[in-house]
């Protein structure tokens, strides 16, 4: 993906500075990014809170649409930083032609770095609806971010300890019921529900400890995606599988805003779940039926084997065409 716009004055200045004093340019780029993202967060949070309060008190659909518009402007403004302060990144993107900002999607992805979320937001602009994900209930108490999650209908999860569940077994079912309800709250609007089904960021050490059968991936976890598919089921336009690669090594978030990332590969595929398995998930059988669990893991294993091969092919492409 090439940015055809004329480079901004700031970008030209930073590019010139990189040629004479790379550390100074990196620190300047990082400072601009952090300052702008922080400023945007404060600027956009105020109208988002205002419209979010109206939405909560009245339930009016116009308030809901206004909240979404504000959030999209917030994200898109941050996306402009990638184009206006960073050196040009070699984005190699493959995705379906018929994605829509008005669609309803579940998006699965591998997970290597906090940079992944920024890449997903950047790639999704004008292609996919606002990305949401399962968030811990405790995040509601974080200023700005927590309230944004609430007003934007992020599915919030309460995690109960094994000790608490042992004292009150009903808590185990309550978490599942609340998560399903939160998913179903999305059905009256476009959405992309993101799930990093490895459950954590990939590292070679984690892979070795897991004895993962995949070269570039950790073992997938089925519970969260089974719950989402069961709650949203045949209301979805598609289930999408996103693969992200960093051919020059897994970056940190600081690497991104210092301009150290030169190449990124992104592939999105539509994937199909067997009709019988989807129906069983919608019937709530994942929690009770061992065969349904086995079939879900078998489906994910096949998907992950293909993804592992796709990662290798994407890396090979960067090697052949640096």
Tab-separated table of C-alpha atoms in Angstrom:
chain	number	residue	atom	x	y	z
A	1	UNK	CA	0.000	0.000	0.000
A	2	UNK	CA	1.511	3.248	-1.124
A	3	UNK	CA	0.639	6.680	0.193
A	4	UNK	CA	0.216	8.890	-2.883
A	5	UNK	CA	-0.272	12.089	-0.891
A	6	UNK	CA	2.456	14.719	-0.879
A	7	UNK	CA	4.677	14.260	2.205
A	8	UNK	CA	3.892	16.706	4.985
A	9	UNK	CA	6.366	19.365	6.037
A	10	UNK	CA	6.835	17.529	9.338
A	11	UNK	CA	7.561	14.248	7.568
A	12	UNK	CA	10.080	15.914	5.236
A	13	UNK	CA	11.769	17.560	8.209
A	14	UNK	CA	12.006	14.276	10.124
A	15	UNK	CA	13.275	12.432	7.035
A	16	UNK	CA	16.058	15.008	6.608
A	17	UNK	CA	16.857	14.761	10.305
A	18	UNK	CA	17.119	10.962	10.046
A	19	UNK	CA	19.941	11.393	7.532
A	20	UNK	CA	21.969	13.619	9.845
A	21	UNK	CA	21.016	12.532	13.364
A	22	UNK	CA	18.995	9.328	13.521
A	23	UNK	CA	18.634	9.187	17.348
A	24	UNK	CA	17.380	12.771	17.441
A	25	UNK	CA	14.896	12.047	14.644
A	26	UNK	CA	13.658	8.919	16.437
A	27	UNK	CA	13.101	10.800	19.690
A	28	UNK	CA	11.387	13.677	17.890
A	29	UNK	CA	9.086	11.274	16.031
A	30	UNK	CA	8.198	9.462	19.259
A	31	UNK	CA	7.526	12.744	21.075
A	32	UNK	CA	5.218	13.990	18.305
A	33	UNK	CA	3.327	10.678	18.244
A	34	UNK	CA	2.880	10.463	22.018
A	35	UNK	CA	1.865	14.106	22.254
A	36	UNK	CA	-0.610	13.866	19.388
A	37	UNK	CA	-2.192	10.607	20.569
A	38	UNK	CA	-2.530	11.996	24.106
A	39	UNK	CA	-3.997	15.239	22.801
A	40	UNK	CA	-6.418	13.385	20.535
A	41	UNK	CA	-7.507	11.213	23.445
A	42	UNK	CA	-8.398	14.259	25.521
A	43	UNK	CA	-9.942	16.144	22.583
A	44	UNK	CA	-12.175	13.340	21.331
A	45	UNK	CA	-13.045	11.923	24.754
A	46	UNK	CA	-15.036	15.027	25.706
A	47	UNK	CA	-17.665	14.805	22.920
A	48	UNK	CA	-17.602	11.008	23.187
A	49	UNK	CA	-18.460	11.203	26.896
A	50	UNK	CA	-21.201	13.734	26.193
A	51	UNK	CA	-22.855	11.665	23.462
A	52	UNK	CA	-22.176	8.473	25.409
A	53	UNK	CA	-24.124	9.878	28.361
A	54	UNK	CA	-27.020	10.790	26.046
A	55	UNK	CA	-26.907	7.287	24.576
A	56	UNK	CA	-26.917	5.674	28.036
A	57	UNK	CA	-29.765	7.835	29.347
A	58	UNK	CA	-32.010	7.801	26.262
A	59	UNK	CA	-30.931	4.818	24.170
A	60	UNK	CA	-31.482	7.008	21.103
A	61	UNK	CA	-29.960	5.505	17.922
A	62	UNK	CA	-28.706	8.914	16.756
A	63	UNK	CA	-26.625	9.181	19.923
A	64	UNK	CA	-25.218	5.713	19.245
A	65	UNK	CA	-24.293	6.712	15.680
A	66	UNK	CA	-22.688	9.916	16.955
A	67	UNK	CA	-20.543	7.959	19.416
A	68	UNK	CA	-19.347	5.716	16.573
A	69	UNK	CA	-18.554	8.693	14.333
A	70	UNK	CA	-16.512	10.341	17.078
A	71	UNK	CA	-14.595	7.105	17.730
A	72	UNK	CA	-13.843	6.632	14.032
A	73	UNK	CA	-12.574	10.216	13.735
A	74	UNK	CA	-10.420	9.605	16.829
A	75	UNK	CA	-8.852	6.483	15.308
A	76	UNK	CA	-8.473	7.941	11.817
A	77	UNK	CA	-6.725	11.026	13.178
A	78	UNK	CA	-4.214	8.769	14.915
A	79	UNK	CA	-3.839	6.816	11.655
A	80	UNK	CA	-2.701	9.986	9.898
A	81	UNK	CA	0.385	9.943	12.123
A	82	UNK	CA	1.600	6.841	10.284
A	83	UNK	CA	1.499	8.737	7.007
A	84	UNK	CA	2.657	12.140	8.222
A	85	UNK	CA	5.555	11.499	10.598
A	86	UNK	CA	6.938	8.018	9.852
A	87	UNK	CA	9.188	6.989	6.965
A	88	UNK	CA	7.227	5.192	4.236
A	89	UNK	CA	6.406	1.638	5.321
A	90	UNK	CA	6.350	-1.184	2.777
A	91	UNK	CA	2.839	-2.506	3.487
A	92	UNK	CA	2.054	-5.695	1.565
A	93	UNK	CA	-1.663	-6.265	1.902
A	94	UNK	CA	-3.905	-9.003	0.564
A	95	UNK	CA	-7.605	-8.913	1.436
A	96	UNK	CA	-11.061	-9.625	-0.025
A	97	UNK	CA	-12.563	-6.977	-2.306
A	98	UNK	CA	-16.047	-7.135	-0.783
A	99	UNK	CA	-15.383	-6.053	2.806
A	100	UNK	CA	-17.686	-3.284	4.013
A	101	UNK	CA	-17.728	-0.690	6.773
A	102	UNK	CA	-21.402	-1.633	7.184
A	103	UNK	CA	-20.672	-5.330	7.754
A	104	UNK	CA	-20.692	-7.550	10.825
A	105	UNK	CA	-17.519	-9.565	11.286
A	106	UNK	CA	-15.533	-11.666	13.698
A	107	UNK	CA	-11.817	-11.127	13.074
A	108	UNK	CA	-9.235	-13.669	14.230
A	109	UNK	CA	-5.575	-12.695	14.237
A	110	UNK	CA	-2.173	-13.862	15.348
A	111	UNK	CA	-0.629	-11.652	18.030
A	112	UNK	CA	3.029	-10.675	18.351
A	113	UNK	CA	3.186	-7.060	19.526
A	114	UNK	CA	1.137	-4.096	20.746
A	115	UNK	CA	1.823	-2.751	17.247
A	116	UNK	CA	-0.738	-5.297	15.987
A	117	UNK	CA	-3.673	-3.205	17.217
A	118	UNK	CA	-2.417	-0.084	15.424
A	119	UNK	CA	-1.854	-2.084	12.232
A	120	UNK	CA	-5.384	-3.497	12.445
A	121	UNK	CA	-6.888	-0.035	12.933
A	122	UNK	CA	-4.860	1.360	10.036
A	123	UNK	CA	-5.714	-1.469	7.638
A	124	UNK	CA	-9.391	-1.394	8.675
A	125	UNK	CA	-9.938	2.285	7.830
A	126	UNK	CA	-12.633	2.567	5.108
A	127	UNK	CA	-12.659	-1.239	4.839
A	128	UNK	CA	-14.107	-2.622	8.080
A	129	UNK	CA	-16.358	-1.331	10.881
A	130	UNK	CA	-14.968	-0.141	14.198
A	131	UNK	CA	-12.893	-2.872	15.837
A	132	UNK	CA	-13.966	-4.047	19.281
A	133	UNK	CA	-12.639	-6.843	21.463
A	134	UNK	CA	-13.396	-8.605	24.734
A	135	UNK	CA	-12.125	-6.370	27.544
A	136	UNK	CA	-11.726	-6.957	31.264
A	137	UNK	CA	-14.434	-5.303	33.358
A	138	UNK	CA	-11.760	-3.647	35.494
A	139	UNK	CA	-10.734	-1.496	32.496
A	140	UNK	CA	-13.893	0.561	33.044
A	141	UNK	CA	-12.073	2.321	35.873
A	142	UNK	CA	-9.242	3.573	33.629
A	143	UNK	CA	-9.884	7.244	32.757
A	144	UNK	CA	-10.847	7.967	29.126
A	145	UNK	CA	-10.165	4.455	27.793
A	146	UNK	CA	-12.535	2.615	30.120
A	147	UNK	CA	-15.449	4.944	29.482
A	148	UNK	CA	-14.821	4.803	25.722
A	149	UNK	CA	-15.022	1.000	25.855
A	150	UNK	CA	-18.330	1.226	27.710
A	151	UNK	CA	-19.959	3.778	25.405
A	152	UNK	CA	-18.771	1.853	22.320
A	153	UNK	CA	-20.312	-1.426	23.542
A	154	UNK	CA	-17.082	-3.373	23.917
A	155	UNK	CA	-17.979	-6.786	25.400
A	156	UNK	CA	-16.818	-6.522	29.016
A	157	UNK	CA	-15.813	-9.669	30.882
A	158	UNK	CA	-15.767	-10.243	34.643
A	159	UNK	CA	-13.200	-12.861	35.511
A	160	UNK	CA	-13.884	-14.773	38.714
A	161	UNK	CA	-11.113	-16.601	40.543
A	162	UNK	CA	-11.197	-20.361	40.999
A	163	UNK	CA	-11.636	-19.731	44.727
A	164	UNK	CA	-14.686	-17.521	44.145
A	165	UNK	CA	-16.206	-20.058	41.735
A	166	UNK	CA	-15.587	-22.871	44.234
A	167	UNK	CA	-17.539	-20.901	46.849
A	168	UNK	CA	-20.281	-19.949	44.376
A	169	UNK	CA	-20.377	-22.209	41.265
A	170	UNK	CA	-23.068	-20.003	39.691
A	171	UNK	CA	-20.383	-17.387	38.996
A	172	UNK	CA	-18.912	-19.551	36.233
A	173	UNK	CA	-22.137	-19.440	34.224
A	174	UNK	CA	-22.726	-15.750	34.987
A	175	UNK	CA	-19.556	-14.718	33.135
A	176	UNK	CA	-20.646	-16.644	30.039
A	177	UNK	CA	-24.184	-15.247	30.135
A	178	UNK	CA	-22.917	-11.670	30.497
A	179	UNK	CA	-20.433	-12.132	27.639
A	180	UNK	CA	-23.142	-13.484	25.329
A	181	UNK	CA	-25.410	-10.577	26.203
A	182	UNK	CA	-22.580	-8.132	25.498
A	183	UNK	CA	-21.975	-9.719	22.081
A	184	UNK	CA	-25.666	-9.543	21.217
A	185	UNK	CA	-25.677	-5.816	22.062
A	186	UNK	CA	-23.610	-5.341	18.904
A	187	UNK	CA	-26.203	-6.776	16.553
A	188	UNK	CA	-27.977	-3.481	15.823
A	189	UNK	CA	-24.831	-1.869	14.373
A	190	UNK	CA	-21.837	-2.683	12.131
A	191	UNK	CA	-18.937	-4.213	14.048
A	192	UNK	CA	-15.646	-6.046	13.834
A	193	UNK	CA	-15.124	-8.224	16.914
A	194	UNK	CA	-11.406	-8.953	17.229
A	195	UNK	CA	-10.120	-12.083	18.923
A	196	UNK	CA	-6.426	-12.854	19.472
A	197	UNK	CA	-7.080	-16.531	20.032
A	198	UNK	CA	-3.542	-17.358	21.139
A	199	UNK	CA	-4.459	-15.487	24.318
A	200	UNK	CA	-1.087	-13.734	24.601
A	201	UNK	CA	1.670	-12.280	22.447
A	202	UNK	CA	3.891	-14.784	20.639
A	203	UNK	CA	7.481	-15.224	21.753
A	204	UNK	CA	9.843	-18.067	20.970
A	205	UNK	CA	10.130	-18.808	24.699
A	206	UNK	CA	6.343	-19.159	25.065
A	207	UNK	CA	6.224	-21.372	21.982
A	208	UNK	CA	8.910	-23.655	23.392
A	209	UNK	CA	7.256	-23.840	26.823
A	210	UNK	CA	3.950	-24.754	25.167
A	211	UNK	CA	5.653	-27.222	22.837
A	212	UNK	CA	3.482	-25.640	20.164
A	213	UNK	CA	3.169	-27.732	16.987
A	214	UNK	CA	3.302	-24.532	14.914
A	215	UNK	CA	6.474	-22.713	13.906
A	216	UNK	CA	5.189	-19.147	14.160
A	217	UNK	CA	2.129	-19.485	16.398
A	218	UNK	CA	1.085	-20.440	19.899
A	219	UNK	CA	-1.694	-22.947	20.450
A	220	UNK	CA	-5.134	-21.406	19.829
A	221	UNK	CA	-7.652	-21.095	22.661
A	222	UNK	CA	-11.195	-22.034	21.712
A	223	UNK	CA	-13.356	-20.677	24.549
A	224	UNK	CA	-13.633	-17.012	23.567
A	225	UNK	CA	-14.191	-17.553	19.860
A	226	UNK	CA	-16.684	-20.365	20.544
A	227	UNK	CA	-18.653	-18.013	22.796
A	228	UNK	CA	-18.639	-15.197	20.208
A	229	UNK	CA	-19.676	-17.504	17.362
A	230	UNK	CA	-22.412	-18.985	19.520
A	231	UNK	CA	-23.781	-15.543	20.412
A	232	UNK	CA	-23.511	-13.940	16.966
A	233	UNK	CA	-23.859	-16.997	14.744
A	234	UNK	CA	-25.744	-16.529	11.501
A	235	UNK	CA	-25.976	-12.748	12.015
A	236	UNK	CA	-22.387	-12.452	10.772
A	237	UNK	CA	-21.460	-11.401	7.255
A	238	UNK	CA	-18.178	-13.309	7.549
A	239	UNK	CA	-15.540	-14.706	9.848
A	240	UNK	CA	-12.168	-13.235	8.885
A	241	UNK	CA	-8.673	-14.556	9.542
A	242	UNK	CA	-5.968	-11.866	9.615
A	243	UNK	CA	-2.287	-12.750	9.473
A	244	UNK	CA	0.305	-10.105	10.381
A	245	UNK	CA	4.042	-10.515	9.750
A	246	UNK	CA	7.031	-8.331	10.592
A	247	UNK	CA	9.842	-9.639	8.357
A	248	UNK	CA	12.520	-7.598	10.151
A	249	UNK	CA	11.636	-8.932	13.607
A	250	UNK	CA	8.841	-8.417	16.115
A	251	UNK	CA	8.753	-4.688	16.958
A	252	UNK	CA	7.879	-2.818	20.115
A	253	UNK	CA	5.333	-0.004	20.188
A	254	UNK	CA	8.230	2.407	20.596
A	255	UNK	CA	9.807	1.003	17.429
A	256	UNK	CA	6.697	1.959	15.489
A	257	UNK	CA	6.637	5.616	16.501
A	258	UNK	CA	10.393	5.999	16.236
A	259	UNK	CA	10.136	4.999	12.578
A	260	UNK	CA	12.080	1.754	12.956
A	261	UNK	CA	9.557	-0.502	11.180
A	262	UNK	CA	10.233	-0.695	7.457
A	263	UNK	CA	8.052	-3.589	6.274
A	264	UNK	CA	4.728	-5.120	7.349
A	265	UNK	CA	2.689	-7.871	5.712
A	266	UNK	CA	-1.066	-8.283	6.231
A	267	UNK	CA	-3.290	-10.994	4.786
A	268	UNK	CA	-7.042	-11.326	5.386
A	269	UNK	CA	-8.998	-14.418	4.368
A	270	UNK	CA	-12.671	-15.270	4.702
A	271	UNK	CA	-13.010	-18.577	6.514
A	272	UNK	CA	-15.937	-20.952	6.842
A	273	UNK	CA	-17.066	-22.823	9.932
A	274	UNK	CA	-18.881	-26.127	9.293
A	275	UNK	CA	-22.641	-25.504	9.480
A	276	UNK	CA	-23.191	-28.323	11.955
A	277	UNK	CA	-20.493	-27.030	14.306
A	278	UNK	CA	-21.815	-23.460	14.127
A	279	UNK	CA	-25.322	-24.671	14.957
A	280	UNK	CA	-24.056	-26.572	17.993
A	281	UNK	CA	-22.207	-23.464	19.192
A	282	UNK	CA	-25.395	-21.413	18.766
A	283	UNK	CA	-27.269	-24.073	20.752
A	284	UNK	CA	-24.830	-23.580	23.637
A	285	UNK	CA	-23.301	-27.042	23.437
A	286	UNK	CA	-19.654	-25.978	23.665
A	287	UNK	CA	-19.736	-25.824	27.468
A	288	UNK	CA	-21.483	-29.177	27.966
A	289	UNK	CA	-20.602	-31.388	25.005
A	290	UNK	CA	-17.074	-32.805	24.800
A	291	UNK	CA	-17.481	-33.734	21.131
A	292	UNK	CA	-18.315	-30.131	20.261
A	293	UNK	CA	-15.158	-29.000	22.066
A	294	UNK	CA	-13.072	-31.559	20.175
A	295	UNK	CA	-14.578	-30.497	16.845
A	296	UNK	CA	-13.923	-26.833	17.637
A	297	UNK	CA	-10.280	-27.517	18.461
A	298	UNK	CA	-9.938	-29.646	15.329
A	299	UNK	CA	-11.277	-26.791	13.201
A	300	UNK	CA	-8.935	-24.296	14.858
A	301	UNK	CA	-5.962	-26.624	14.430
A	302	UNK	CA	-6.621	-26.865	10.690
A	303	UNK	CA	-6.966	-23.093	10.497
A	304	UNK	CA	-3.732	-22.588	12.438
A	305	UNK	CA	-1.800	-25.048	10.262
A	306	UNK	CA	-2.836	-23.044	7.194
A	307	UNK	CA	-1.926	-19.785	8.929
A	308	UNK	CA	1.512	-21.141	9.872
A	309	UNK	CA	2.145	-21.979	6.207
A	310	UNK	CA	0.815	-18.563	5.145
A	311	UNK	CA	3.226	-16.783	7.497
A	312	UNK	CA	6.124	-18.695	5.952
A	313	UNK	CA	4.942	-17.800	2.440
A	314	UNK	CA	4.605	-14.111	3.370
A	315	UNK	CA	8.092	-14.051	4.883
A	316	UNK	CA	9.472	-15.794	1.793
A	317	UNK	CA	7.905	-13.087	-0.389
A	318	UNK	CA	9.737	-10.391	1.565
A	319	UNK	CA	12.984	-12.363	1.141
A	320	UNK	CA	12.528	-12.755	-2.620
A	321	UNK	CA	11.393	-9.154	-3.085
A	322	UNK	CA	13.093	-7.075	-0.370
